[in-house]
PDB file of C-alpha atoms in Angstrom:
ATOM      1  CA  UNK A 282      -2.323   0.539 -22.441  1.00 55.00           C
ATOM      2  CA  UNK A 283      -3.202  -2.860 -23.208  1.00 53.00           C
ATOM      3  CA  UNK A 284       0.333  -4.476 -22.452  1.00 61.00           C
ATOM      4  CA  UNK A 285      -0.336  -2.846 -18.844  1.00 63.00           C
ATOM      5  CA  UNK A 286      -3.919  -4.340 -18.492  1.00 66.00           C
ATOM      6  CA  UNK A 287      -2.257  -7.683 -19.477  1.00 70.00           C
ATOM      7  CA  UNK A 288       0.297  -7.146 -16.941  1.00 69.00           C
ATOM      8  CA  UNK A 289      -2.004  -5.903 -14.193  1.00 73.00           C
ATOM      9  CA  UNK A 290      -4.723  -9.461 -15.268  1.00 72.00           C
ATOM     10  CA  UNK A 291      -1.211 -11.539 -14.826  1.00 70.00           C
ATOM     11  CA  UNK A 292      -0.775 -10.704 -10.840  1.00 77.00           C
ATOM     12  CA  UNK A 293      -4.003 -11.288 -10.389  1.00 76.00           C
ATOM     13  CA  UNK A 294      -4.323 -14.621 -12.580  1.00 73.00           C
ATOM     14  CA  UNK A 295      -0.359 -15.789 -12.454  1.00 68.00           C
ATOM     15  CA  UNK A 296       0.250 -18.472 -15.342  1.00 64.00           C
ATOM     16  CA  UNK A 297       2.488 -21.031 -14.258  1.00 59.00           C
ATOM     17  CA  UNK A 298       5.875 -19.079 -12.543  1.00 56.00           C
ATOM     18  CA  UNK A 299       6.761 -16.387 -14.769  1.00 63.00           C
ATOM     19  CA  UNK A 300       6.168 -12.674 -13.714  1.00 66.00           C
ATOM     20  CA  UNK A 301       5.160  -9.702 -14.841  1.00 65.00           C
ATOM     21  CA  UNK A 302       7.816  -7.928 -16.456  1.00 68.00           C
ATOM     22  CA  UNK A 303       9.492  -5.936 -13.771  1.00 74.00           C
ATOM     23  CA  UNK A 304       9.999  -2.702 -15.946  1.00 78.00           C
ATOM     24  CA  UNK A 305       5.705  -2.201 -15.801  1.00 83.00           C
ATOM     25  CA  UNK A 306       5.420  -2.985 -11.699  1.00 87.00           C
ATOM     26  CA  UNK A 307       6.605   0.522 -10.456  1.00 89.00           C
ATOM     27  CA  UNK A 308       5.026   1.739 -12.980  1.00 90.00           C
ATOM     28  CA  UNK A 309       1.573  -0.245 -12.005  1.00 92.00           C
ATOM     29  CA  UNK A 310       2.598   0.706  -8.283  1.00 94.00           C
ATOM     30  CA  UNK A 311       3.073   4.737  -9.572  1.00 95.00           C
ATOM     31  CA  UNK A 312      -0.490   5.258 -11.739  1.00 94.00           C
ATOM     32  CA  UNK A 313      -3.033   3.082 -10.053  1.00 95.00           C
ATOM     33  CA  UNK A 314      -1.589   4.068  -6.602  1.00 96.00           C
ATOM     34  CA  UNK A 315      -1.859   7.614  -7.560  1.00 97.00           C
ATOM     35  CA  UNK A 316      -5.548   6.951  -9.010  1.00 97.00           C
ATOM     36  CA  UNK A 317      -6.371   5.440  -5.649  1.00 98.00           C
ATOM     37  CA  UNK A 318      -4.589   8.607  -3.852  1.00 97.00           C
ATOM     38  CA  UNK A 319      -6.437  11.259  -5.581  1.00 96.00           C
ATOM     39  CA  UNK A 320      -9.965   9.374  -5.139  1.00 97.00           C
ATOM     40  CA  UNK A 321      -8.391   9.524  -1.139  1.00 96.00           C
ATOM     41  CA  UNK A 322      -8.199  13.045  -1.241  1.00 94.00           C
ATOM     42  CA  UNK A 323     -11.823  14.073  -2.756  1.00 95.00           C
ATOM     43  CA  UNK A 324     -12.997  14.130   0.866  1.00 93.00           C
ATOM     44  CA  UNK A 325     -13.246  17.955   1.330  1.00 83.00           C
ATOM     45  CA  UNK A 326     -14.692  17.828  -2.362  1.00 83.00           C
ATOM     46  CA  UNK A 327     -13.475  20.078  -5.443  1.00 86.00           C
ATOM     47  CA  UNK A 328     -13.713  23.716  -4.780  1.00 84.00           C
ATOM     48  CA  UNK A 329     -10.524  25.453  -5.858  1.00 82.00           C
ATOM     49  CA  UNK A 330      -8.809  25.179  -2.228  1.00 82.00           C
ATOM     50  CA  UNK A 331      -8.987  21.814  -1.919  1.00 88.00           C
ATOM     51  CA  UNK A 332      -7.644  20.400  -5.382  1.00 92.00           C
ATOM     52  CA  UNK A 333      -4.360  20.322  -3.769  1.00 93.00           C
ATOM     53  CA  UNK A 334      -4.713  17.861  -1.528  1.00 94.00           C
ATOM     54  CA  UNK A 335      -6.066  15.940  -4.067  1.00 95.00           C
ATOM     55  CA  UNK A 336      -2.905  15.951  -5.863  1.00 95.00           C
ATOM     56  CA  UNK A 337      -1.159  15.504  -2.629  1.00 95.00           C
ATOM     57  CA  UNK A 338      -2.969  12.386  -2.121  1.00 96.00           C
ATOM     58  CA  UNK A 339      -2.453  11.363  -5.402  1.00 96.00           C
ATOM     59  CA  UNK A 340       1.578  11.671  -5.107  1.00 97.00           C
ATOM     60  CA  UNK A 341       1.605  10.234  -1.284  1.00 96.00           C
ATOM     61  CA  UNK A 342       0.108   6.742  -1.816  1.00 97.00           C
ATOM     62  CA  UNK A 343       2.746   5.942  -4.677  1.00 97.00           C
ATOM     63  CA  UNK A 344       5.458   7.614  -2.103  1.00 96.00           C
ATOM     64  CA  UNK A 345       4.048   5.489   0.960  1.00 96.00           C
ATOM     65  CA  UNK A 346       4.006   2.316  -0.626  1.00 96.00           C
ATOM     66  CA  UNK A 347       7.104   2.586  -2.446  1.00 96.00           C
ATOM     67  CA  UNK A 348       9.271   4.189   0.345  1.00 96.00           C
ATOM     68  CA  UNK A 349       7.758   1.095   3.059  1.00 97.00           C
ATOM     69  CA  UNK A 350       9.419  -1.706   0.401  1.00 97.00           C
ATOM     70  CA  UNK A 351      12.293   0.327  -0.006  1.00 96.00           C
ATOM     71  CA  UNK A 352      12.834   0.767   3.491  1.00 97.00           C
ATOM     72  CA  UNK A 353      11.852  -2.935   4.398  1.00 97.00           C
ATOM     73  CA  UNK A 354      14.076  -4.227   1.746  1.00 97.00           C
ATOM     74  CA  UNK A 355      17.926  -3.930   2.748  1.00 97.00           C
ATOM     75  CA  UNK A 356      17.124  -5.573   6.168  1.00 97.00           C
ATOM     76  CA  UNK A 357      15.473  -8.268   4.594  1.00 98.00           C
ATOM     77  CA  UNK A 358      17.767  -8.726   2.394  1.00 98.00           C
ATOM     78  CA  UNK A 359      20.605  -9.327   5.267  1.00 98.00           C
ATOM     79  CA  UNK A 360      18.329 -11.755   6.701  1.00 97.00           C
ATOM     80  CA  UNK A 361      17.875 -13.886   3.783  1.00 97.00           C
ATOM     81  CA  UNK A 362      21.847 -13.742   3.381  1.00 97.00           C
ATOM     82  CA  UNK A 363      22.589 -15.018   7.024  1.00 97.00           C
ATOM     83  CA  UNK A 364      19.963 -17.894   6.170  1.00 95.00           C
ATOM     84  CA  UNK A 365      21.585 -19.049   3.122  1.00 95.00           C
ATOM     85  CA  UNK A 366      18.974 -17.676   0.886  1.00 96.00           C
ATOM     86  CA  UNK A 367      21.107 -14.988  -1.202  1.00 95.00           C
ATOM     87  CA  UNK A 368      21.131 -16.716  -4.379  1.00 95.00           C
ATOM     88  CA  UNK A 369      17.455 -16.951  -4.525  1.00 95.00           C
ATOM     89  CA  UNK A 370      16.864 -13.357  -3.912  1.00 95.00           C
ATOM     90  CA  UNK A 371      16.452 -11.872  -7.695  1.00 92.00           C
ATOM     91  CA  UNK A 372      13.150 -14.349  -7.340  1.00 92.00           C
ATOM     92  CA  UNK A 373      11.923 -12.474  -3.933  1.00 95.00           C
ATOM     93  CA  UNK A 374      12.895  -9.622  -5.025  1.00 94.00           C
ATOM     94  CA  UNK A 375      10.473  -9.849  -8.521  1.00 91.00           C
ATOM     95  CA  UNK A 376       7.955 -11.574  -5.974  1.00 93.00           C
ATOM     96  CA  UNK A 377       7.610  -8.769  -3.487  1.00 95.00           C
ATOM     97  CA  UNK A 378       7.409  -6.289  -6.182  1.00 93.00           C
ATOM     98  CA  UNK A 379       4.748  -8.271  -7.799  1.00 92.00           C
ATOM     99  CA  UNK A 380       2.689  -8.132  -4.972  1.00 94.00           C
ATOM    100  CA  UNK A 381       3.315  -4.303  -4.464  1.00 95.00           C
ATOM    101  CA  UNK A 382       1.717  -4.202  -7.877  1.00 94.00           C
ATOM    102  CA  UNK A 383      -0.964  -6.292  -7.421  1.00 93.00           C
ATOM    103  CA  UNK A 384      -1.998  -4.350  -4.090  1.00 96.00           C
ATOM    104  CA  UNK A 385      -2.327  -1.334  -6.208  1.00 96.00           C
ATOM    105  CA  UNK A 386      -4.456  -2.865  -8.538  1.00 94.00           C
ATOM    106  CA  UNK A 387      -7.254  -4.759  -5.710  1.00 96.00           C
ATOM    107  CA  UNK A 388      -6.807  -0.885  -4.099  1.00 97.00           C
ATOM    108  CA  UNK A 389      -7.494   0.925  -7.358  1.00 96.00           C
ATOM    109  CA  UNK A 390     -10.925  -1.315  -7.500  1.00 96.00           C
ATOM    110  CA  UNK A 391     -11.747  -0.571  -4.080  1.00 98.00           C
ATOM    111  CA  UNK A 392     -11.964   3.271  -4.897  1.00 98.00           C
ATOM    112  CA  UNK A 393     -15.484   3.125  -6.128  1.00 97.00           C
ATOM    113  CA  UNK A 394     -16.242   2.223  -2.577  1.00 97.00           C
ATOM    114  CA  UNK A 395     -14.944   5.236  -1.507  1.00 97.00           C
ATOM    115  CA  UNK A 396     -16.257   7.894  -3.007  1.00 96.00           C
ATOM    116  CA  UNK A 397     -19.281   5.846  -2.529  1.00 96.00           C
ATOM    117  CA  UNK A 398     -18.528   6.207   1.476  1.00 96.00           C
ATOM    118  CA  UNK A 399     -17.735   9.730   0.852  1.00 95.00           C
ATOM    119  CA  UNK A 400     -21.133  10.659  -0.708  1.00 94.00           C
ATOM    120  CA  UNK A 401     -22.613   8.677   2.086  1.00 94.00           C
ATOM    121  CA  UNK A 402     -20.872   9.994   4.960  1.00 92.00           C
ATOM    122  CA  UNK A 403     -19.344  13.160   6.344  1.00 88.00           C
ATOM    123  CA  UNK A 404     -17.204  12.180   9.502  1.00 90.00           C
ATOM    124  CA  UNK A 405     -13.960  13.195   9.274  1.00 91.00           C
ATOM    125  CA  UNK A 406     -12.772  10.197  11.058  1.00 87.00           C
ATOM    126  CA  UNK A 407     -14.566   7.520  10.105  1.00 91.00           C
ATOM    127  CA  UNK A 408     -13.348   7.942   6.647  1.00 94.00           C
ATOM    128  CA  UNK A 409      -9.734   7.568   8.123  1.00 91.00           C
ATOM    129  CA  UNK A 410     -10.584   4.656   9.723  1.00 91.00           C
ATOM    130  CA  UNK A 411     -12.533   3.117   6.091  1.00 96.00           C
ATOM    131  CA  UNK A 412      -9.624   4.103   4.090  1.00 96.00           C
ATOM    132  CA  UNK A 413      -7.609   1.991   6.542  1.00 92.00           C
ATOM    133  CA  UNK A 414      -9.874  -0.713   5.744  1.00 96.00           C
ATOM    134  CA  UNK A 415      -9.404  -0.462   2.045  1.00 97.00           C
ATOM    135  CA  UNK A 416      -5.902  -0.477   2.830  1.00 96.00           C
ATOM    136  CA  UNK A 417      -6.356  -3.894   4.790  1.00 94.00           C
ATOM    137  CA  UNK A 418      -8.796  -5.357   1.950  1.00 97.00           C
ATOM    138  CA  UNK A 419      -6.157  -4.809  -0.627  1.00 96.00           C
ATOM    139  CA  UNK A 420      -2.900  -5.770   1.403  1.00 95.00           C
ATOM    140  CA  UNK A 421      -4.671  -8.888   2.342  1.00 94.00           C
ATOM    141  CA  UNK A 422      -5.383  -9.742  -0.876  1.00 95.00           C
ATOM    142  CA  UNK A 423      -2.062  -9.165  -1.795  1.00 95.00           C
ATOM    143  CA  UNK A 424      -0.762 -12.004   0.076  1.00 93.00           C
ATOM    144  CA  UNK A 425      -2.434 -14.352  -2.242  1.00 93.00           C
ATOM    145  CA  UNK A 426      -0.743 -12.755  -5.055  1.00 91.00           C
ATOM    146  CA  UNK A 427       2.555 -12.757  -2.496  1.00 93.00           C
ATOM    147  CA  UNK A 428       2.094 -16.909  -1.885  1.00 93.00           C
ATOM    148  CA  UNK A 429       1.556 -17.383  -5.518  1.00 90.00           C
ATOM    149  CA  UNK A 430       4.659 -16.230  -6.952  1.00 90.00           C
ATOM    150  CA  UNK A 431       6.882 -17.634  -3.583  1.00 93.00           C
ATOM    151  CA  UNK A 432       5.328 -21.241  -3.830  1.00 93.00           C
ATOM    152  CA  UNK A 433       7.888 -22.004  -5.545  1.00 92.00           C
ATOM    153  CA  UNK A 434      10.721 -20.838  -3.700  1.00 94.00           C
ATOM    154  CA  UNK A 435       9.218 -22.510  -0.692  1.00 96.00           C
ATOM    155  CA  UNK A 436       9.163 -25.756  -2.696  1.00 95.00           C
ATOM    156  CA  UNK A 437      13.018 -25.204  -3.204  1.00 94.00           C
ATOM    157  CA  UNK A 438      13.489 -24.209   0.378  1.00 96.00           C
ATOM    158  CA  UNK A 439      11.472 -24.187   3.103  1.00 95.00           C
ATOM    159  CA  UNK A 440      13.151 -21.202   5.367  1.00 96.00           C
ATOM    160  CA  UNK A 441      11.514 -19.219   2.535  1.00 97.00           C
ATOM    161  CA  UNK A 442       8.291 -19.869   4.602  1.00 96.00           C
ATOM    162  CA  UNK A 443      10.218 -17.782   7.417  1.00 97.00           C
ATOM    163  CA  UNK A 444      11.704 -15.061   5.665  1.00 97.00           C
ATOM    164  CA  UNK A 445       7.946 -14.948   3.558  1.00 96.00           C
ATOM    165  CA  UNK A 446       6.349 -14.274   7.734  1.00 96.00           C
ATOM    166  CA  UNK A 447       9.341 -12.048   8.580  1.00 97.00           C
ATOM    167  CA  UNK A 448       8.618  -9.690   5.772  1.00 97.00           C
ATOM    168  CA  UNK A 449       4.893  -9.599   6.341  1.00 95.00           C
ATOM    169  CA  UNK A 450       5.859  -8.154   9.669  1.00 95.00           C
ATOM    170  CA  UNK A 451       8.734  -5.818   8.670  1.00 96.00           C
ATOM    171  CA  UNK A 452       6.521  -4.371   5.843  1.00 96.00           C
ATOM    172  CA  UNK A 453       3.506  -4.313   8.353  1.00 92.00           C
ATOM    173  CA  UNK A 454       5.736  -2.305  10.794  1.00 90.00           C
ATOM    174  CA  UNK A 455       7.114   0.000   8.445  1.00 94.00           C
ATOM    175  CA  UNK A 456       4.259   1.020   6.479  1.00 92.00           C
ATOM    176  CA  UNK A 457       1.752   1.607   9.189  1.00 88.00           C
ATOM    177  CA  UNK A 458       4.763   4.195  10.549  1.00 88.00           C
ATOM    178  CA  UNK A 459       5.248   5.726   7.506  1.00 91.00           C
ATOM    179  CA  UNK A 460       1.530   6.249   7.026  1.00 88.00           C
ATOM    180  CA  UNK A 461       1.247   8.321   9.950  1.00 86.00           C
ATOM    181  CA  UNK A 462       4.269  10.350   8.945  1.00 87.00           C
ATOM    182  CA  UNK A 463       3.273  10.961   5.207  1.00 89.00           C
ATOM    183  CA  UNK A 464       0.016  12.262   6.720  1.00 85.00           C
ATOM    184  CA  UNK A 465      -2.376  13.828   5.969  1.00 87.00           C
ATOM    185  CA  UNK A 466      -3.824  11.880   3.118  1.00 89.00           C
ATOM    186  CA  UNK A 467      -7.267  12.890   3.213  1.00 92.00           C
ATOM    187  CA  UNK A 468      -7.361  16.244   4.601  1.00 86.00           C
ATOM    188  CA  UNK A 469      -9.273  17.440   7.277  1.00 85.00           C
ATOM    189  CA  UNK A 470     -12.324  20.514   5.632  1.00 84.00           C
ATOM    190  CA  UNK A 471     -11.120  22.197   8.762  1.00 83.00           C
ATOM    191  CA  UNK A 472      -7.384  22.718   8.094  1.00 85.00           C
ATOM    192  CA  UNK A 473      -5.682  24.262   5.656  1.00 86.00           C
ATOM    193  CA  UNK A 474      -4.634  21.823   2.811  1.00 89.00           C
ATOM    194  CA  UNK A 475      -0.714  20.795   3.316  1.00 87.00           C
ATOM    195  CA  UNK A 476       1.516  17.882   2.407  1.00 87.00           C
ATOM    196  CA  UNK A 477       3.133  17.096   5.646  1.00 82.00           C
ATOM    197  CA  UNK A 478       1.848  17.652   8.877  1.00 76.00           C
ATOM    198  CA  UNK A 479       3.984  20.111  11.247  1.00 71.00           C
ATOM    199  CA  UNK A 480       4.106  17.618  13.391  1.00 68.00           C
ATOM    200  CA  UNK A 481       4.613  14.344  11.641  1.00 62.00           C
ATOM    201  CA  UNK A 482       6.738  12.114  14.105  1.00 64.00           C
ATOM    202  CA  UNK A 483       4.598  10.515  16.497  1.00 63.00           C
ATOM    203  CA  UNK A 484       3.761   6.596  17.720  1.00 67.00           C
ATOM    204  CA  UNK A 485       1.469   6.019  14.758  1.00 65.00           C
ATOM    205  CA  UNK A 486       0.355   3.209  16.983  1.00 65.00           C
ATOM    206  CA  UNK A 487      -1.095   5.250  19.811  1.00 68.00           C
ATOM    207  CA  UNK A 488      -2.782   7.619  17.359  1.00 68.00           C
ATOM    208  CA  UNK A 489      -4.467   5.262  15.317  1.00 67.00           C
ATOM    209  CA  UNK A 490      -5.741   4.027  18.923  1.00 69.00           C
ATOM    210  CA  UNK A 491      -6.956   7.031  19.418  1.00 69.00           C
ATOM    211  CA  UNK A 492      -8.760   7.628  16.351  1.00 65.00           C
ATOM    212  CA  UNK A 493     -10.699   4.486  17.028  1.00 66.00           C
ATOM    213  CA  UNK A 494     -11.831   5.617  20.480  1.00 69.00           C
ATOM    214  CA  UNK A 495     -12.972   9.107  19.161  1.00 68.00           C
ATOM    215  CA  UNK A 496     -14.746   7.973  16.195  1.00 64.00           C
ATOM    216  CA  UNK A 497     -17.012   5.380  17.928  1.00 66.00           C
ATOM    217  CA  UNK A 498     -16.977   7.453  21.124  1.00 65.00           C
ATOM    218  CA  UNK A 499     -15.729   5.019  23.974  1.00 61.00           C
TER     219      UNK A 499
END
């Protein structure tokens, strides 16, 4: 346990350019994800019909942000071969996955925010929308962890600055789609408690619109 709290103290306070060892990030990405995931799904509180979705919640934040990097990867990846950049990619690569760790661990600190919000407030969907801002806290913060570890690589090269932008929007674009397809992750008191939606596809873009204008009624 205290090799991992070393590990998770090194992403956020990097010394000099070595990284984390790579066999502990999924692993960092798997637990503290999860922790933040089940705090997610304590909404609907902890009668015996609703433990599920805790665990649900607890599996699907691990799942969301694993699935986005592996989906965002092998395009990435191309690009940074037609630029020139393929022999420097073992270094992204340990990068990005750094950063995937280190958003778990600024989102497993935010959860005592959360259940604080929870306690505070009932609306259904107004906790959506302040677990969204968790979300954006952490994967903000992230990006300092993320500009860290590439400095380097941008020293060597500068079309890492590039391919550092293009994968801030490929990631972006992936994850905020397979959010709304992984949903629910809270868990509406109303519904029954499930792990996918019946209807999962949908423009996650027009939804999460939507959820804006109904929660502050315009």
């Amino acid at each position: 346990m205290a090799s991992y709290l070393q590990q998770a103290d090194h992403l956020l306070r990097p010394r000099g350019q070595a990284l984390p060892s790579l066999r502990v990030l999924p692993l960092l990405v798997i637990v503290l994800g999860g922790g933040y995931g089940a705090v997610m799904g304590t909404y609907g509180g902890l009668s015996a019909d609703r433990l599920w979705q805790v665990v649900y919640s607890g599996t699907k934040v691990p799942l969301l942000l694993l699935a986005t990097f592996s989906i965002s990867l092998p395009s990435f990846f191309v690009v940074n071969t037609l630029a020139g950049l393929r022999n420097d990619f073992g270094k992204v690569l340990s990068a990005l996955l750094a950063t995937q760790a280190g958003l778990t661990v600024i989102l497993f600190s935010l959860a005592p925010y959360t259940i604080l919000w929870y306690l505070s407030f009932d609306d259904y969907g107004r906790a959506i929308l302040f677990n969204g801002l968790m979300f954006a806290v952490a994967s903000i913060s992230a990006q300092f962890i993320l500009l860290k570890f590439y400095r380097p690589l941008i020293r060597q090269n500068p079309l890492h600055r590039l391919m550092l932008v293009l994968w801030l929007l490929i990631y972006s674009f992936v994850g905020i789609q397979m959010g709304w397809v992984l949903r629910p992750f809270i868990g509406s008191p109303d519904e029954p408690v499930e792990f996918f939606r019946e209807n999962s596809w949908g423009n996650a873009y027009e939804m999460v619109f939507g959820i804006i204008q109904r929660s502050f009624g315009f």
